[in-house]
PDB file of C-alpha atoms in Angstrom:
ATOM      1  CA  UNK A   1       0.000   0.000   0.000  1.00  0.00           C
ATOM      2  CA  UNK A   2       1.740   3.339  -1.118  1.00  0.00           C
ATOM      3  CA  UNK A   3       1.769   6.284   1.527  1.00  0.00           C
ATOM      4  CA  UNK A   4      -0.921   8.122  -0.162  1.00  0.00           C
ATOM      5  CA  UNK A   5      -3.330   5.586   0.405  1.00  0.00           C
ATOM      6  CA  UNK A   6      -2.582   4.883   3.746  1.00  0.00           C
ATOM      7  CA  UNK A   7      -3.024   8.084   4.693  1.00  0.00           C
ATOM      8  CA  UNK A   8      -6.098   8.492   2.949  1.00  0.00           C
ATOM      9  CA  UNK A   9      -7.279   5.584   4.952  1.00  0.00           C
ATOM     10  CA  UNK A  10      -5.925   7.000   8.090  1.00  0.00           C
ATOM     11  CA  UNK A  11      -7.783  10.825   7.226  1.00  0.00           C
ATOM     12  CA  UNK A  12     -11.329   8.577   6.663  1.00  0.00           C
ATOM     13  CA  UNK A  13     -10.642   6.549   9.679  1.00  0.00           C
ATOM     14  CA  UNK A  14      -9.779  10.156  12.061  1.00  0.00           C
ATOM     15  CA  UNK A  15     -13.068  11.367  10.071  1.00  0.00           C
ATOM     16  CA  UNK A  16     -15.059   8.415  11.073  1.00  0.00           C
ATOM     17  CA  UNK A  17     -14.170   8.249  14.464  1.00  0.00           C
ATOM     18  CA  UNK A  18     -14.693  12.412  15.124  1.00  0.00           C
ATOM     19  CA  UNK A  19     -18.138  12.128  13.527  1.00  0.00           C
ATOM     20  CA  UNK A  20     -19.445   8.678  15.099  1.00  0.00           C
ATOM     21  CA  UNK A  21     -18.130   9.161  18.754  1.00  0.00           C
ATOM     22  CA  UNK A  22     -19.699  13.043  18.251  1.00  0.00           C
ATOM     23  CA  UNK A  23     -23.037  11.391  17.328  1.00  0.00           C
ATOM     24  CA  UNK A  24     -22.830   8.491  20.368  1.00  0.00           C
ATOM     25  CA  UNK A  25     -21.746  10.798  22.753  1.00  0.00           C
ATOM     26  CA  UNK A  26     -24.692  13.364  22.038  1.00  0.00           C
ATOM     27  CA  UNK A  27     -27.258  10.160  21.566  1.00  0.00           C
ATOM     28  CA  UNK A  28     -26.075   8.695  24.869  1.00  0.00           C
ATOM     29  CA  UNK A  29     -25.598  12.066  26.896  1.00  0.00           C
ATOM     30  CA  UNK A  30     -29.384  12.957  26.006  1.00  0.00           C
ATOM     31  CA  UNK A  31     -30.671   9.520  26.589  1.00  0.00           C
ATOM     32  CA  UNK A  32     -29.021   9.692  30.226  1.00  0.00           C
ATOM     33  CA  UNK A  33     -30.045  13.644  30.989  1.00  0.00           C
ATOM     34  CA  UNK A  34     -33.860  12.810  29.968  1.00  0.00           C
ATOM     35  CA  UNK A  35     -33.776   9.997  32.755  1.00  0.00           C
ATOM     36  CA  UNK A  36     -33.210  13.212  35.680  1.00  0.00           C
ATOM     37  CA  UNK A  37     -31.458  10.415  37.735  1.00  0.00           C
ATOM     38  CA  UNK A  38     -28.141  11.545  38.895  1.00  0.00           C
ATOM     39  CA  UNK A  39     -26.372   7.959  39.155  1.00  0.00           C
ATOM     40  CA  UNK A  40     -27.173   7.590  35.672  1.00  0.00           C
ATOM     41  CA  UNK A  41     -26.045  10.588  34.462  1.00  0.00           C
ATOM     42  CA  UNK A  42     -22.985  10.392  36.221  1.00  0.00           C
ATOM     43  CA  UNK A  43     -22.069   7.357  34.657  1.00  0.00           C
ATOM     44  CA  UNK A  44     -22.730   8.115  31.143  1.00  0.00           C
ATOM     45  CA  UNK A  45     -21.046  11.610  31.915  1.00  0.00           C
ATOM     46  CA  UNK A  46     -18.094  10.044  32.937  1.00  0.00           C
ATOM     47  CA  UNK A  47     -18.225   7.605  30.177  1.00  0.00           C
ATOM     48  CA  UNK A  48     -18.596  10.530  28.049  1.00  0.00           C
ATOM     49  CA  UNK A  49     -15.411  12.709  28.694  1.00  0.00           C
ATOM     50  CA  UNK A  50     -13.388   9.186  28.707  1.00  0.00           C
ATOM     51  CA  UNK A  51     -14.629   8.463  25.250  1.00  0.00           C
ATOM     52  CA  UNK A  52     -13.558  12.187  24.411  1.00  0.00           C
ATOM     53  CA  UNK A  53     -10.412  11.609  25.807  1.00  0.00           C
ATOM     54  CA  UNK A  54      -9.104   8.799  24.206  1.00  0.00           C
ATOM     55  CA  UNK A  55     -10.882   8.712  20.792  1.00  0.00           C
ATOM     56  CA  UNK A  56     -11.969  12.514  20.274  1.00  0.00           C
ATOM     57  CA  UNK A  57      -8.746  14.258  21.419  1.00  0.00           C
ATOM     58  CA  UNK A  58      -6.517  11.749  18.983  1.00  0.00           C
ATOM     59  CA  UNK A  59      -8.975  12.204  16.189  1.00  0.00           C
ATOM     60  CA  UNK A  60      -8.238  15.582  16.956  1.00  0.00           C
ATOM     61  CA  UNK A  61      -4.457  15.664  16.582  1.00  0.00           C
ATOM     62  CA  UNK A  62      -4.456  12.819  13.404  1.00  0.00           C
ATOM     63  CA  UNK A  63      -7.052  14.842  11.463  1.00  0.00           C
ATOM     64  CA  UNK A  64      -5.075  17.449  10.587  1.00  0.00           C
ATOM     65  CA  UNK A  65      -1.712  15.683  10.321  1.00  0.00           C
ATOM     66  CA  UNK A  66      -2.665  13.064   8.179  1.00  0.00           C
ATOM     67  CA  UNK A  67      -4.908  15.801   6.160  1.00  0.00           C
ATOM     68  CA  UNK A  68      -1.313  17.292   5.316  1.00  0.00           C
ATOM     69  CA  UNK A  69       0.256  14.698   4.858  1.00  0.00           C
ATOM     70  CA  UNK A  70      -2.413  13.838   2.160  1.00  0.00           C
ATOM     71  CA  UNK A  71      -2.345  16.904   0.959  1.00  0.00           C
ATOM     72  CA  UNK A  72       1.579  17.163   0.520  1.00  0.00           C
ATOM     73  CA  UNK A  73       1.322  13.550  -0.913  1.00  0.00           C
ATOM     74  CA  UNK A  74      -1.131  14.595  -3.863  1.00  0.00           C
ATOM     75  CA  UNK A  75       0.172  17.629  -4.829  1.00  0.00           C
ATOM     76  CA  UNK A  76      -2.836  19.690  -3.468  1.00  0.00           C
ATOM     77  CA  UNK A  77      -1.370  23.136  -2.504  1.00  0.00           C
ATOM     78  CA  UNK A  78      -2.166  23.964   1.118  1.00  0.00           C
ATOM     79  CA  UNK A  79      -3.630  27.797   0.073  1.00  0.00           C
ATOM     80  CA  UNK A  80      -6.602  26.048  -2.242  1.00  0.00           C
ATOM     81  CA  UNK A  81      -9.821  27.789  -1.358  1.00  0.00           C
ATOM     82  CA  UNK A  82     -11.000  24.174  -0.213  1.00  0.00           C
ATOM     83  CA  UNK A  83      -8.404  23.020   2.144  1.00  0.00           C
ATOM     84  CA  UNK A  84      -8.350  26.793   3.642  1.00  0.00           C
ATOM     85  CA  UNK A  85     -12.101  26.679   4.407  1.00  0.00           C
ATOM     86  CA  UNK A  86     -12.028  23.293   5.521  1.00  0.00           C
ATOM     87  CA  UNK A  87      -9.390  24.077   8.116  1.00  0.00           C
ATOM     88  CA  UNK A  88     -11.084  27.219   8.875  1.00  0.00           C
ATOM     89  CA  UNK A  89     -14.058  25.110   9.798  1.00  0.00           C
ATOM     90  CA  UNK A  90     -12.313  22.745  11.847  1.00  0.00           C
ATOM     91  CA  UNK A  91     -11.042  25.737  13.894  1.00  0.00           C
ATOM     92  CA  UNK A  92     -14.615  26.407  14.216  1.00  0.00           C
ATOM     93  CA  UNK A  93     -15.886  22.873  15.327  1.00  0.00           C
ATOM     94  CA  UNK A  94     -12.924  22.899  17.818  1.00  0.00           C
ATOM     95  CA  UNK A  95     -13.790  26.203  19.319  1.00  0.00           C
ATOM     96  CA  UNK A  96     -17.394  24.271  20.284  1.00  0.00           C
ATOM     97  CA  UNK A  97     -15.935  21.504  21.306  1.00  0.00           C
ATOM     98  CA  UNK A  98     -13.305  22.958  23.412  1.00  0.00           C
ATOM     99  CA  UNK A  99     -16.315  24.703  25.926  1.00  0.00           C
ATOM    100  CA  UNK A 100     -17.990  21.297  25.503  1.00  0.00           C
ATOM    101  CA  UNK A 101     -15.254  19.051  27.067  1.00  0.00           C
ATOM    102  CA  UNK A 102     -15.188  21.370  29.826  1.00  0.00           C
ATOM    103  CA  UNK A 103     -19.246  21.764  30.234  1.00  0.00           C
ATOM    104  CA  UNK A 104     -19.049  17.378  30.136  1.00  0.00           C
ATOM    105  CA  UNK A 105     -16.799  17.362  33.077  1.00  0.00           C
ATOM    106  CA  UNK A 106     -18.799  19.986  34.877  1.00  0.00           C
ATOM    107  CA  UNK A 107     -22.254  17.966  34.406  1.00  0.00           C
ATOM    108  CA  UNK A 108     -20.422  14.819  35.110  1.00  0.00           C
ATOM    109  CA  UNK A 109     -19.478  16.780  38.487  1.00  0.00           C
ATOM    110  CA  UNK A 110     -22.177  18.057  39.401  1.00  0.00           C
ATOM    111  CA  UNK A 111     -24.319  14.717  38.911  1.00  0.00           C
ATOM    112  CA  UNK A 112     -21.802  12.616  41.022  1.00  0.00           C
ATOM    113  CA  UNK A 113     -22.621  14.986  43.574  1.00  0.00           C
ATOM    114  CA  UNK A 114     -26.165  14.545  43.571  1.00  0.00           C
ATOM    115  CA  UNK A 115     -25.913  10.925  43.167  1.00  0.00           C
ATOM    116  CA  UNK A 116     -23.838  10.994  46.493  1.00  0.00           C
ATOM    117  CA  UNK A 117     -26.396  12.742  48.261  1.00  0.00           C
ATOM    118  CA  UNK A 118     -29.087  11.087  46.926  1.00  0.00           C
ATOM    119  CA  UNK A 119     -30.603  14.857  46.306  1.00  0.00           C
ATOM    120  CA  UNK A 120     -31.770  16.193  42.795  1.00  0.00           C
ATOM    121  CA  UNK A 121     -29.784  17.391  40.369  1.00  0.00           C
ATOM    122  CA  UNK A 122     -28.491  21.150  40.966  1.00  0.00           C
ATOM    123  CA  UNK A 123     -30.643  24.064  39.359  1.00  0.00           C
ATOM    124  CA  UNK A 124     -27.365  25.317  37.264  1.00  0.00           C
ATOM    125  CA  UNK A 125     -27.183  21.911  35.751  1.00  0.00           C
ATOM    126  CA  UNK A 126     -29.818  22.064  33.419  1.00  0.00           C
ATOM    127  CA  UNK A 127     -28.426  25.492  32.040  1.00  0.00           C
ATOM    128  CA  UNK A 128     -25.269  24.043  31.840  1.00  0.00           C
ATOM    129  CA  UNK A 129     -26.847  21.094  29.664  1.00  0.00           C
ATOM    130  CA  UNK A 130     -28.804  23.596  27.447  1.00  0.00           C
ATOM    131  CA  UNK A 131     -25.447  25.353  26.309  1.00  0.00           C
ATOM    132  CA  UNK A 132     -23.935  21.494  25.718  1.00  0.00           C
ATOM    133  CA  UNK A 133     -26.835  20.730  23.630  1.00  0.00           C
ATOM    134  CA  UNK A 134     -27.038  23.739  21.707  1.00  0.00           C
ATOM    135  CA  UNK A 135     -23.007  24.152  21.251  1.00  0.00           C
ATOM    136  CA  UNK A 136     -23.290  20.674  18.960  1.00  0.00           C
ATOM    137  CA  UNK A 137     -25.300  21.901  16.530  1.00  0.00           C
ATOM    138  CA  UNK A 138     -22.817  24.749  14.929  1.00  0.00           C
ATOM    139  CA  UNK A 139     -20.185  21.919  15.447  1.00  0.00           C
ATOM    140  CA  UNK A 140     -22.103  18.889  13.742  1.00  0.00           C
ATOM    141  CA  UNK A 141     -22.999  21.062  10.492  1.00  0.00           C
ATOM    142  CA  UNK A 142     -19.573  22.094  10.313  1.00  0.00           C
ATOM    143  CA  UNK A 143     -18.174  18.777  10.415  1.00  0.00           C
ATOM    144  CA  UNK A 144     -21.007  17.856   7.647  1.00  0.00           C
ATOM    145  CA  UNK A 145     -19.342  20.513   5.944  1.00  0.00           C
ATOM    146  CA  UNK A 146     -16.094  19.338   5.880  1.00  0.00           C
ATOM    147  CA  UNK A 147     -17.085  16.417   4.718  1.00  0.00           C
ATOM    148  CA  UNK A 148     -18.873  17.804   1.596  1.00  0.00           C
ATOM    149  CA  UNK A 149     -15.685  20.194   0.937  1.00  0.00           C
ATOM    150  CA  UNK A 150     -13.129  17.074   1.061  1.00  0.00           C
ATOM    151  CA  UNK A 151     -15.593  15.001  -1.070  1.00  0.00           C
ATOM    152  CA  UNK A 152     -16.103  17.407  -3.850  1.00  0.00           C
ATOM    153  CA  UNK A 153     -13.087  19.627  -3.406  1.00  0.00           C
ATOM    154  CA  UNK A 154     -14.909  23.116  -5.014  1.00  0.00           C
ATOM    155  CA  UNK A 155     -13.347  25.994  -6.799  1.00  0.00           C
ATOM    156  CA  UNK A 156     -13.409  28.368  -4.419  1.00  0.00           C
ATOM    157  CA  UNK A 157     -10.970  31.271  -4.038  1.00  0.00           C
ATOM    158  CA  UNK A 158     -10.170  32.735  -0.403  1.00  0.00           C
ATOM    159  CA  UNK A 159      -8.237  35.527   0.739  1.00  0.00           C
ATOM    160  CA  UNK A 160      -7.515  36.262  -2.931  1.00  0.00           C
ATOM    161  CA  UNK A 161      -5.665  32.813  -3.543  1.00  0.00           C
ATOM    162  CA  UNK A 162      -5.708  30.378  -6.033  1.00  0.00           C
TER     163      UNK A 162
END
């Protein structure tokens, strides 16, 4: 297998993972919040920022250095329109999903605290949980996105490049 297509495999595999464990981890963190039961919620929570630990954060990192790598393989020049508003969105989907890592380990928190004294969940919790929810929407059409950009690869000139 020649490097190019083992890093194209790599870039579809980092792609697959960021999008899937996004899509579990908002199923599952949703599915646990609507049961109001703190145990539950702490467990899922803390499921949750483990899964964004370990498969999230080295998506993360591969993404764009097999996306280079690609790139510099192929011959695509880094400053096409494409590849500069691809990146540009990826700054974007990490920007919500910086505040979002945090926010999980705050819920998870806050849930393991009410599960330990068998008490409801606190009142900031559910305003907490709004701002998760509503951060993954910018961040899941941007990823969509992404996707359509590196599938089609447009004509599209940015910054007065290309």
């Amino acid at each position: 297998m020649a490097i190019e297509e083992v890093l194209r495999l790599l870039h579809v595999l980092g792609a697959t993972v960021l999008f899937g464990t996004g899509l579990a981890i908002a199923f599952f963190m949703v599915m646990a919040v609507r049961t109001r039961d703190p145990q539950i919620i702490a467990h899922v929570t803390g499921i949750v920022v483990i899964a964004d630990t370990v498969f999230t954060a080295t998506a993360v990192v591969m993404q764009p250095l097999t996306g280079y790598g690609l790139a510099r393989s192929i011959g695509w020049p880094l400053n096409e329109g494409w590849i500069l508003l691809a990146l540009a969105l990826y700054v974007v989907v990490g920007l919500f999903w910086l505040p979002v890592v945090w926010i999980q380990i705050r819920l998870r928190n806050m849930a393991r605290q009410a599960a330990a004294e068998a008490s409801a969940l606190p009142p900031g919790f559910d305003r907490l949980y709004r701002i998760w929810f509503a951060f993954g929407f910018p961040a899941f059409l941007a990823v969509i996105a992404i996707f359509w950009l590196m599938l089609t690869k447009p004509s599209i000139s940015m910054f007065g490049l290309n």
